[in-house]
C-alpha positions in Angstrom: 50.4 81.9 84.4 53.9 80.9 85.9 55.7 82.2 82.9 54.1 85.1 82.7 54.8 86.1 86.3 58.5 84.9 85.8 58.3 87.4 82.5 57.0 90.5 84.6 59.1 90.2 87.5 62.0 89.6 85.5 61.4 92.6 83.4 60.8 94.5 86.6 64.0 93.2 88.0 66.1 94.7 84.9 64.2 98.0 84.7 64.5 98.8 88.2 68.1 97.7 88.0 68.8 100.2 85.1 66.8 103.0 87.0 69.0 103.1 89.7 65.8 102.0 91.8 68.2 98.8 93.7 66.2 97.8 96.6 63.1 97.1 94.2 65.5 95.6 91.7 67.1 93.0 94.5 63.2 92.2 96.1 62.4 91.5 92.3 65.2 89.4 91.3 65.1 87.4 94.6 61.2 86.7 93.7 62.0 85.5 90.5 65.3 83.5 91.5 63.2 80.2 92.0 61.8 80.0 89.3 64.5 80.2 86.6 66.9 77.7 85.2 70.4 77.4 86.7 72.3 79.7 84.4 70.6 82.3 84.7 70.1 82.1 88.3 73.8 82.4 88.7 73.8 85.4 86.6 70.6 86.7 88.8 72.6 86.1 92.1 75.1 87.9 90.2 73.5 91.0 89.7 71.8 91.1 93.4 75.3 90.3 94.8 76.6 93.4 93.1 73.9 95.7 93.9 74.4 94.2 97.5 78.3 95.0 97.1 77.9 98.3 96.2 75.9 99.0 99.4 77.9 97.6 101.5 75.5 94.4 102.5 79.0 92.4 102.2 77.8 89.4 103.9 74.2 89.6 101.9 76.6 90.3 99.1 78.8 87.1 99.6 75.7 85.0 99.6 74.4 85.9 96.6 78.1 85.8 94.9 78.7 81.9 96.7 75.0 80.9 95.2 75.7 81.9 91.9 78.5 79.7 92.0 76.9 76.6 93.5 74.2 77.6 90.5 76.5 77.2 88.0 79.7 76.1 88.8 80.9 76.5 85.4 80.3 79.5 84.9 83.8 81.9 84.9 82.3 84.7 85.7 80.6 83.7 88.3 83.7 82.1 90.0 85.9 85.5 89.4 82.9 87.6 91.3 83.0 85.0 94.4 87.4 85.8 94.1 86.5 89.8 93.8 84.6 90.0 97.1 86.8 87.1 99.4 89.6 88.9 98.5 88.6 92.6 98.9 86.2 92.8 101.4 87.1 89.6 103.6 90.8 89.4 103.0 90.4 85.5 102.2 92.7 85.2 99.8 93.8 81.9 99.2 89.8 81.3 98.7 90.2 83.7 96.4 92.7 82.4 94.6 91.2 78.8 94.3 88.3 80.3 92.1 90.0 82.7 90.3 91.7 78.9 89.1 88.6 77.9 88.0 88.0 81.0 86.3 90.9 81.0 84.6 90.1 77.1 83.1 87.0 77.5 82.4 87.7 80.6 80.4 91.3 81.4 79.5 90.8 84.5 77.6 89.6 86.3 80.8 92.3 88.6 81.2 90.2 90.0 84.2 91.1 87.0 86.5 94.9 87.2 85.8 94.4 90.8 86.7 92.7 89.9 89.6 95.3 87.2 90.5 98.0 90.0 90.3 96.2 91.9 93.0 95.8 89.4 95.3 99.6 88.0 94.9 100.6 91.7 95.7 98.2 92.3 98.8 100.0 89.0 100.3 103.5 89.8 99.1 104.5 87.7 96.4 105.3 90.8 94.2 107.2 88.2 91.4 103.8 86.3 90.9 102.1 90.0 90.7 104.3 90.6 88.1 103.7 87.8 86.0 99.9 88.0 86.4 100.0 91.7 85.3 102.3 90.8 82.2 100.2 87.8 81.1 97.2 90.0 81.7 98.6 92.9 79.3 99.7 90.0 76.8 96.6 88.3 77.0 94.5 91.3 76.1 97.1 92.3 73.2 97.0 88.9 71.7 93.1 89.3 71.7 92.7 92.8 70.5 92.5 93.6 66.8 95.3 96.6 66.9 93.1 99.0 64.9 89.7 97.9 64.7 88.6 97.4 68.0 90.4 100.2 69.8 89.4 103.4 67.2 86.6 104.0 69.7 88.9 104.4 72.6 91.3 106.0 70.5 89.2 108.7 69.7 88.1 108.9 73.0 91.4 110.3 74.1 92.0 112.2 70.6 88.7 114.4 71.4 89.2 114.8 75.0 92.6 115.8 74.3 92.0 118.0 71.2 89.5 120.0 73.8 92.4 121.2 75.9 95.0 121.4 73.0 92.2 123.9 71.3 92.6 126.1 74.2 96.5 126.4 74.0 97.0 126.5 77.7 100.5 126.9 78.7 102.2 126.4 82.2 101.0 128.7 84.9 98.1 129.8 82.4 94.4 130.3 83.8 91.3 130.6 81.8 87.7 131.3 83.2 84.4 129.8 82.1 81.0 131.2 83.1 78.7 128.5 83.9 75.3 129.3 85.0 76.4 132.8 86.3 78.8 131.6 88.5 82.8 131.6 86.9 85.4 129.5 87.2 89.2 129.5 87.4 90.9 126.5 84.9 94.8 126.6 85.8 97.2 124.9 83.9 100.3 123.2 86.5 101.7 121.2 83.7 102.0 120.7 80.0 103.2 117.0 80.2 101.4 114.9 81.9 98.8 117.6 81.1 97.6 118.1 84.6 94.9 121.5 85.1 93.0 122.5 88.5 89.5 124.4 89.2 88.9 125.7 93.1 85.8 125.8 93.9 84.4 123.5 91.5 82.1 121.8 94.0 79.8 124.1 96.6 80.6 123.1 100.0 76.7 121.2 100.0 77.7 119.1 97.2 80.9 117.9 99.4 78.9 117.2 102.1 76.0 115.2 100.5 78.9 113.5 98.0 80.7 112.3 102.2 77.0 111.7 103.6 75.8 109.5 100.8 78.4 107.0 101.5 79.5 107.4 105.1 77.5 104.3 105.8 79.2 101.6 103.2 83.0 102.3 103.3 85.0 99.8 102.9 88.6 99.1 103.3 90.2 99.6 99.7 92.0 97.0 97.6 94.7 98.1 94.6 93.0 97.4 91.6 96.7 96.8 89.6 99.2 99.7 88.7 101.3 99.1 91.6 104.0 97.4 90.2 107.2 97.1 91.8 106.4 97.5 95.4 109.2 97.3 97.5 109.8 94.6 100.9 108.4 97.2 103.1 105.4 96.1 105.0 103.5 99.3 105.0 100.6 98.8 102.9 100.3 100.1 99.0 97.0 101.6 100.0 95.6 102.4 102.9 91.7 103.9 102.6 88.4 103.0 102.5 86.4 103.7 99.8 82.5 103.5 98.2 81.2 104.1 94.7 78.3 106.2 94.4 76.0 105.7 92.0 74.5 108.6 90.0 71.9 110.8 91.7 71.1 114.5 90.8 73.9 116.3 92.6 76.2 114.2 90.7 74.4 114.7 87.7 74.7 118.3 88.3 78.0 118.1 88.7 78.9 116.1 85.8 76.9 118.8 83.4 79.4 121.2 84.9 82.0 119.4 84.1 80.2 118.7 80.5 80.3 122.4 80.0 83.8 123.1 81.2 85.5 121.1 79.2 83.1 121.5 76.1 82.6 117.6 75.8 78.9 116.9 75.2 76.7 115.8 78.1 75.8 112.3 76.4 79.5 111.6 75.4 80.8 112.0 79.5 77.8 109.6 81.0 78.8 107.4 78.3 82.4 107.1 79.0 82.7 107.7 83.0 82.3 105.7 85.6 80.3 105.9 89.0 81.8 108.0 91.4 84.3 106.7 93.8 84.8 108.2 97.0 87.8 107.3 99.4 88.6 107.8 102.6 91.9 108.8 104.1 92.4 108.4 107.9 96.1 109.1 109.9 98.5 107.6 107.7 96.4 106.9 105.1 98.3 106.8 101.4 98.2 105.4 97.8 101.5 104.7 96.7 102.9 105.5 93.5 100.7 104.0 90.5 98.6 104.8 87.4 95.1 104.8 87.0 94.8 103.2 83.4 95.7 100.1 81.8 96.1 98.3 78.8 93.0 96.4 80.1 91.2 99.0 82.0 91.5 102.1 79.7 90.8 105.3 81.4 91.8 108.4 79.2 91.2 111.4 82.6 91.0 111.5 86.0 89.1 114.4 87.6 89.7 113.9 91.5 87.5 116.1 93.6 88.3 116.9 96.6 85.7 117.6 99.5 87.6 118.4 102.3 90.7 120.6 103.3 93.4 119.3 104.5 96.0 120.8 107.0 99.0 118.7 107.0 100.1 115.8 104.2 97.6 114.1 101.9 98.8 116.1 99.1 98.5 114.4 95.6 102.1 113.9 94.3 102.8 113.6 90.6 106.7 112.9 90.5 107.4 113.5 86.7 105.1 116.9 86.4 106.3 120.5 85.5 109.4 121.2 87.1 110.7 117.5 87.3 110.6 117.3 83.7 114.7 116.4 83.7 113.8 112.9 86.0 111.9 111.6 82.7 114.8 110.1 80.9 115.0 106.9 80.1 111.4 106.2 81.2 110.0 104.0 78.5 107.0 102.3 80.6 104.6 102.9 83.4 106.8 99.6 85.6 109.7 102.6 85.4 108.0 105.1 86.0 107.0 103.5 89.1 109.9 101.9 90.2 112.0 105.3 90.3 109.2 107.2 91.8 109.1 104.4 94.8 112.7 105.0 95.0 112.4 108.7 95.6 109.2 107.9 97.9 111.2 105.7 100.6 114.3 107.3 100.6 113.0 110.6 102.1 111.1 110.9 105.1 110.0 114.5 104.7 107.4 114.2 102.0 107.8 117.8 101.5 111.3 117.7 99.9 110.2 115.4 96.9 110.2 116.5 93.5 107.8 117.2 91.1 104.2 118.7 91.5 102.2 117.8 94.6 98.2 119.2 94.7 97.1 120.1 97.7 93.2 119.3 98.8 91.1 122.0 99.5 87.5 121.8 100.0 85.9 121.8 96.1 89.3 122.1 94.8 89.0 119.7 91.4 92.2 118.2 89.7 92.1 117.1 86.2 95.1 114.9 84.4 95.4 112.5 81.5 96.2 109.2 81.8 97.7 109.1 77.9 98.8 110.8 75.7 97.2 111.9 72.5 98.0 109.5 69.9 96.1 107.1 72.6 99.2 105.0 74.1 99.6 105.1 78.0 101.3 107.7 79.2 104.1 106.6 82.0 104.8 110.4 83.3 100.9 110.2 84.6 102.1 108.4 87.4 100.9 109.6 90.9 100.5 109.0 94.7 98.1 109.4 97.6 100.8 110.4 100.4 100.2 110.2 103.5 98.1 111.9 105.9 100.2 113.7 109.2 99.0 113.6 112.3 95.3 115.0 113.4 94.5 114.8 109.5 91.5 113.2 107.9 91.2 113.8 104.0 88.4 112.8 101.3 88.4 112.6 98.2 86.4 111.5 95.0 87.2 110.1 91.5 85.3 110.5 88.2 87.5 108.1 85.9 86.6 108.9 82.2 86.6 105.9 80.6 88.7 107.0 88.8 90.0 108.9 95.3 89.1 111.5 98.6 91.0 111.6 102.0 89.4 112.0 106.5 90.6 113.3 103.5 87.6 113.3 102.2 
């Protein structure tokens, strides 16, 4: 009778879970919790901890995360999901730091935790132990990747998003429109390489509001997720935001068909390949310094950041190497230049306004689209960008789609 219970509610658990119907998924994994070996008891506290996470229960969150651990404390993952939350959502991170340790021993191949260490040495400010994390985490996942096999899928994930917009030989300056359920829309090209297009009015003014609404109430401080390499000695943080993902609910999944029909890519092929929606928050002085939003270990092939406010001074999204900067590209051979130089630009003038390159500015249901790499699938280092800052009396939002990403207050 036991086992069958166990059975149900389990099932339950993993059905609701995959619904999106959390708060019956949590109730039923915490009824089946006791009654389950260890292992998979720290993968059950696991999953409620992240559900928890996600809506802002931190503390519920960090519960579930520590029980997992004390379930099975040799289990890596469980250890790395205890780091991910003491470190960015309690800023403990020399806790942090002991179980992404264990992580690491128990499983050496978890490129993840190096990753993770990186991030946590540059939130402190040991920016040379960043750097070695990030490298061994690159190396790690080369050494571990069979160079054809295993990444023709993500290869041709880039190849057929990028063949869409090749197709349409757009040019610099050049605008196309697409009718989409009576209503058309405006696709302007602002530059070739990084291929970077923008759509106003791509979200109604409703959809920005429910999109700010639905996660108003689990915000979080944000925490650089890598690609920040070569921060300089300055104490003013890399990123400054807080920031929620939102999981998929029928405005979003009416906003993603747009996007489906937009860019020609079948429906089924984008909710395969995106992630959940992440909205940020930018308050005064809010930024996101220079970085890229892929990795060797994290591949994202496009960016679609929508933004859901306007915004009257600053908080413009700055892409140093785009259209007419194209001359500041030589010599740049990886994304670590690409970011160094731009941070070099970035501190040594204090009028935002004066740097070069393309900077977006957000406008209420303004979309911008850009590729993180280039066509023959390698990272592309000119895809480089930055949050900058918000002036003063400025709030900005804004959200990411990452095809595999930020809004200001910007929303």
């Amino acid at each position: 009778m036991q086992k069958d219970f166990v059975q149900q509610t389990l099932n339950r658990a993993l059905t609701s879970h995959r619904s999106g119907d959390l708060n019956d998924a949590v109730k039923a994994y915490e009824e089946v919790i006791p009654y389950v070996s260890d292992s998979v008891k720290a993968s059950l506290h696991g999953n409620v901890g992240a559900i928890l996470n996600s809506q802002g229960s931190n503390e519920k969150a960090m519960f579930h995360f520590q029980s997992a651990v004390e379930s099975d404390t040799k289990s890596s993952s469980a250890h790395f999901n205890l780091a991910v939350i003491l470190t960015s959502k309690f800023e403990l991170h020399k806790k942090a730091l002991k179980h992404c340790l264990i992580a690491l021993r128990l499983d050496p191949s978890n490129y993840k935790v190096l990753h993770l260490m990186g991030n946590i040495y540059q939130n402190i400010g040991r920016n040379e132990e960043a750097e070695k994390c990030f490298s061994s985490a690159d190396k790690l996942v080369r050494e571990n990747e069979d160079n054809k096999s295993q990444n023709i899928e993500s290869d041709n994930s880039g190849e057929i998003l990028h063949e869409k917009l090749i197709i349409m030989k757009m040019k610099e300056d050049e605008v196309l429109s697409f009718t989409i359920e009576g209503e058309t829309y405006y696709l302007k090209c602002l530059s070739q390489k990084p291929l970077i297009v923008v759509v106003d009015n791509f979200l109604l003014p409703q959809e920005c509001q429910h999109i700010m609404s639905a996660v108003q109430d689990s915000l979080t401080q944000s925490f650089v997720t890598g690609g920040g390499i070569g921060e300089d000695a300055n104490a003013e943080p890399y990123r400054s935001s807080y920031n929620a993902w939102l999981p998929q609910d029928s405005t979003l999944s009416t906003i993603k068909t747009r996007l489906s029909a937009l860019l020609g890519i079948p429906m089924s092929y984008l909710v395969q390949k995106s992630e959940d929606l992440q909205v940020v928050k930018y308050e005064n002085g809010g930024q996101f310094k220079v970085h890229h939003d892929s990795s060797s270990f994290q591949k994202r092939f496009v960016t679609a950041l929508l933004y859901l406010n306007d915004v009257s001074n600053g908080g413009e999204t700055w892409f140093p190497f785009a259209a007419a900067n194209r001359d500041s590209t030589e010599g740049i051979v990886s994304t670590e230049d690409a970011i160094s130089r731009s941070l070099l630009e970035f501190n040594s003038k204090k009028a935002h306004n004066t740097l070069s390159g393309l900077k977006v500015a957000p406008r209420q249901g303004r979309m911008a689209l850009f590729f993180n790499h280039n066509i023959s699938g390698d990272l592309d280092p000119l895809a480089v960008h930055a949050g900058l800052p918000l002036s003063s009396n400025s709030c900005d939002n804004i959200a990411d789609n990452l095809n595999g990403s930020n809004p200001l207050e910007k929303w």
